[in-house]
Amino acid sequence: QQQVRQSPQSLTVWEGETAILNCSYENSAFDYFPWYQQFPGEGPALLISILSVSNKKEDGRFTIFFNKREKKLSLHIADSQPGDSATYFCAASPNRIFFGDGTQLVVKP
Amino acid sequence: EAAVTQSPRSKVAVTGGKVTLSCHQTNNHDYMYWYRQDTGHGLRLIHYSYVADSTEKGDIPDGYKASRPSQENFSLILELASLSQTAVYFCASSDTGQGPEVFFGKGTRLTVV
């Protein structure tokens, strides 16, 4: 069964807009939520992460909002740039990591 | 900078043939992983290892074997390649069990014909 679900499957925004990528999970034992960014032809790389004790994590233009009660989180990419065009994976872990199916983001100039 | 190197980067294999995908890491990490990525899907764990000479099954181990002869090297073996094993394969390493960061290689695109 899918442990981590992401939506939308694909997203297109204009340069300068805020892209919002959604993620949900089922397992209450998950306590660590990394987001990975993958460019074509490359392996995923850690972008930003949050622990379940926090409800928000910021790193530059990237912000994770976390709602433990609803088991949902979202990645907000402010002032989106064409270089942000990539696939973003939400993941969750208590000790082993589970990946969602990814959101393919396209930022149009 | 952590480094995970995969070889080959792409391969075409014949159905029923044997395929070996290799991975080398210079991170001094204990954990190594093999993932499979299909179009429109996330990363599915095939096998992993937390110590040399030992491997563990992941979520989709059927049709795959793994070998960890040393801390630095981890291989994925397809004894009888099938069309359904056409995918991109990623090797990864981490210094603990899946946290806080997993370092991925660039992937191997395998096409079985």
Coordinates of N, CA, C and O in Angstrom, one line a residue, chain B residues 40-95:
Chain B
G40 N 6.5 7.9 -13.8 CA 5.2 8.1 -13.1 C 5.2 7.5 -11.8 O 4.1 7.7 -11.1
H41 N 6.2 6.9 -11.4 CA 6.2 6.3 -10.0 C 7.4 6.8 -9.2 O 8.4 7.3 -9.8
G42 N 7.3 6.6 -8.0 CA 8.4 7.0 -7.1 C 9.5 6.0 -7.1 O 9.7 5.2 -8.0
L43 N 10.2 6.0 -6.0 CA 11.3 5.1 -5.8 C 10.9 3.9 -5.0 O 10.5 4.0 -3.8
R44 N 11.1 2.7 -5.5 CA 10.8 1.5 -4.8 C 12.1 0.7 -4.4 O 12.9 0.5 -5.3
L45 N 12.1 0.3 -3.2 CA 13.3 -0.3 -2.6 C 13.4 -1.8 -3.0 O 12.5 -2.5 -2.7
I46 N 14.5 -2.2 -3.6 CA 14.7 -3.5 -4.1 C 15.5 -4.3 -3.0 O 15.0 -5.4 -2.5
H47 N 16.7 -3.9 -2.7 CA 17.5 -4.5 -1.7 C 18.3 -3.5 -1.0 O 18.5 -2.4 -1.5
Y48 N 18.7 -3.8 0.2 CA 19.6 -2.9 0.9 C 20.6 -3.7 1.7 O 20.5 -4.9 1.9
S49 N 21.6 -3.0 2.2 CA 22.6 -3.6 3.0 C 23.1 -2.7 4.1 O 23.3 -1.5 3.8
Y50 N 23.4 -3.1 5.3 CA 23.9 -2.3 6.3 C 25.3 -2.7 6.8 O 25.9 -2.1 7.6
V51 N 25.8 -3.8 6.2 CA 27.2 -4.2 6.5 C 27.7 -5.1 5.3 O 26.9 -5.8 4.6
A52 N 29.0 -5.1 5.1 CA 29.5 -5.9 4.1 C 29.2 -7.4 4.3 O 29.1 -7.8 5.4
D53 N 29.0 -8.1 3.1 CA 28.7 -9.5 3.1 C 27.4 -9.8 3.6 O 27.1 -11.0 3.9
S54 N 26.5 -8.8 3.7 CA 25.1 -9.1 4.1 C 24.2 -8.2 3.3 O 24.4 -7.0 3.1
T55 N 23.1 -8.8 2.9 CA 22.1 -8.0 2.2 C 20.7 -8.3 2.7 O 20.5 -9.4 3.3
E56 N 19.7 -7.4 2.5 CA 18.4 -7.5 3.0 C 17.4 -7.2 1.9 O 17.7 -6.4 1.0
K57 N 16.3 -7.9 1.9 CA 15.3 -7.7 0.9 C 14.5 -6.4 1.2 O 14.2 -6.1 2.4
G58 N 14.2 -5.7 0.1 CA 13.4 -4.5 0.3 C 11.9 -4.8 -0.1 O 11.4 -5.9 0.3
D59 N 11.2 -3.9 -0.7 CA 9.8 -4.1 -1.0 C 9.5 -4.9 -2.3 O 8.5 -5.5 -2.4
I60 N 10.5 -4.8 -3.2 CA 10.2 -5.6 -4.5 C 11.5 -6.4 -4.9 O 12.1 -6.2 -5.9
P61 N 11.8 -7.4 -4.1 CA 13.1 -8.1 -4.3 C 13.0 -9.2 -5.4 O 14.0 -9.7 -5.9
D62 N 11.8 -9.6 -5.8 CA 11.6 -10.7 -6.7 C 12.3 -10.4 -8.0 O 12.0 -9.4 -8.6
G63 N 13.1 -11.4 -8.5 CA 13.8 -11.2 -9.7 C 15.2 -10.5 -9.6 O 15.8 -10.4 -10.6
Y64 N 15.5 -10.1 -8.4 CA 16.8 -9.4 -8.2 C 17.6 -10.1 -7.1 O 17.0 -10.6 -6.1
K65 N 18.9 -10.0 -7.2 CA 19.8 -10.4 -6.1 C 20.7 -9.3 -5.9 O 20.9 -8.4 -6.8
A66 N 21.3 -9.2 -4.7 CA 22.3 -8.2 -4.4 C 23.5 -8.8 -3.8 O 23.5 -9.9 -3.2
S67 N 24.6 -8.0 -3.9 CA 25.9 -8.5 -3.4 C 26.6 -7.3 -2.8 O 26.7 -6.3 -3.5
R68 N 27.1 -7.4 -1.6 CA 27.9 -6.4 -0.9 C 29.2 -6.9 -0.5 O 29.4 -7.3 0.7
P69 N 30.2 -7.0 -1.4 CA 31.5 -7.6 -1.1 C 32.4 -6.8 -0.2 O 33.3 -7.3 0.4
S70 N 32.1 -5.5 -0.1 CA 32.9 -4.6 0.7 C 32.0 -3.4 1.1 O 30.9 -3.2 0.6
Q71 N 32.5 -2.6 2.0 CA 31.6 -1.4 2.4 C 31.4 -0.5 1.3 O 30.3 0.1 1.2
E72 N 32.3 -0.4 0.3 CA 32.2 0.6 -0.7 C 31.4 0.1 -1.9 O 30.9 0.9 -2.7
N73 N 31.2 -1.2 -2.1 CA 30.6 -1.7 -3.3 C 29.4 -2.5 -3.1 O 29.3 -3.3 -2.1
F74 N 28.4 -2.3 -3.9 CA 27.1 -2.9 -3.8 C 26.6 -3.2 -5.2 O 26.5 -2.2 -6.0
S75 N 26.3 -4.4 -5.5 CA 25.9 -4.8 -6.9 C 24.4 -5.3 -6.9 O 24.0 -5.9 -5.9
L76 N 23.8 -5.0 -8.0 CA 22.4 -5.6 -8.2 C 22.5 -6.5 -9.4 O 23.0 -6.2 -10.5
I77 N 22.0 -7.7 -9.2 CA 22.1 -8.8 -10.2 C 20.7 -9.2 -10.7 O 19.9 -9.6 -9.8
L78 N 20.5 -9.2 -12.0 CA 19.3 -9.8 -12.6 C 19.8 -11.1 -13.3 O 20.4 -11.0 -14.3
E79 N 19.5 -12.2 -12.7 CA 19.9 -13.5 -13.3 C 19.3 -13.8 -14.6 O 19.9 -14.2 -15.5
L80 N 18.0 -13.5 -14.7 CA 17.2 -13.7 -15.9 C 16.4 -12.5 -16.2 O 15.3 -12.3 -15.8
A81 N 17.0 -11.6 -17.0 CA 16.3 -10.3 -17.2 C 15.0 -10.5 -17.9 O 14.9 -11.3 -18.8
S82 N 14.0 -9.7 -17.5 CA 12.7 -9.7 -18.2 C 12.3 -8.3 -18.6 O 12.8 -7.3 -18.1
L83 N 11.4 -8.3 -19.6 CA 10.9 -7.0 -20.1 C 10.4 -6.1 -19.0 O 10.6 -4.8 -19.1
S84 N 9.8 -6.7 -18.0 CA 9.2 -5.9 -16.9 C 10.3 -5.2 -16.0 O 9.9 -4.4 -15.2
Q85 N 11.5 -5.6 -16.2 CA 12.6 -5.0 -15.4 C 13.2 -3.8 -16.1 O 14.2 -3.2 -15.6
T86 N 12.7 -3.4 -17.2 CA 13.1 -2.2 -17.9 C 12.7 -1.0 -17.0 O 11.6 -0.8 -16.6
A87 N 13.7 -0.2 -16.5 CA 13.5 0.9 -15.6 C 14.8 1.6 -15.4 O 15.8 1.3 -16.0
V88 N 14.8 2.6 -14.6 CA 16.0 3.3 -14.1 C 16.3 2.8 -12.7 O 15.4 2.8 -11.8
Y89 N 17.5 2.5 -12.5 CA 17.9 1.9 -11.2 C 18.9 2.9 -10.5 O 19.8 3.4 -11.1
F90 N 18.6 3.2 -9.2 CA 19.4 4.1 -8.5 C 20.0 3.3 -7.3 O 19.3 2.6 -6.5
C91 N 21.3 3.6 -7.1 CA 22.0 3.1 -5.9 C 22.1 4.3 -5.0 O 22.1 5.5 -5.4
A92 N 22.1 4.1 -3.7 CA 22.2 5.2 -2.7 C 22.9 4.7 -1.5 O 23.1 3.5 -1.3
S93 N 23.4 5.6 -0.7 CA 24.0 5.3 0.6 C 23.6 6.3 1.6 O 23.2 7.4 1.4
S94 N 23.7 5.8 2.9 CA 23.5 6.7 4.0 C 24.3 6.2 5.2 O 24.6 5.0 5.2
D95 N 24.5 7.1 6.1 CA 25.3 6.7 7.3 C 24.5 6.1 8.4 O 25.0 5.7 9.4

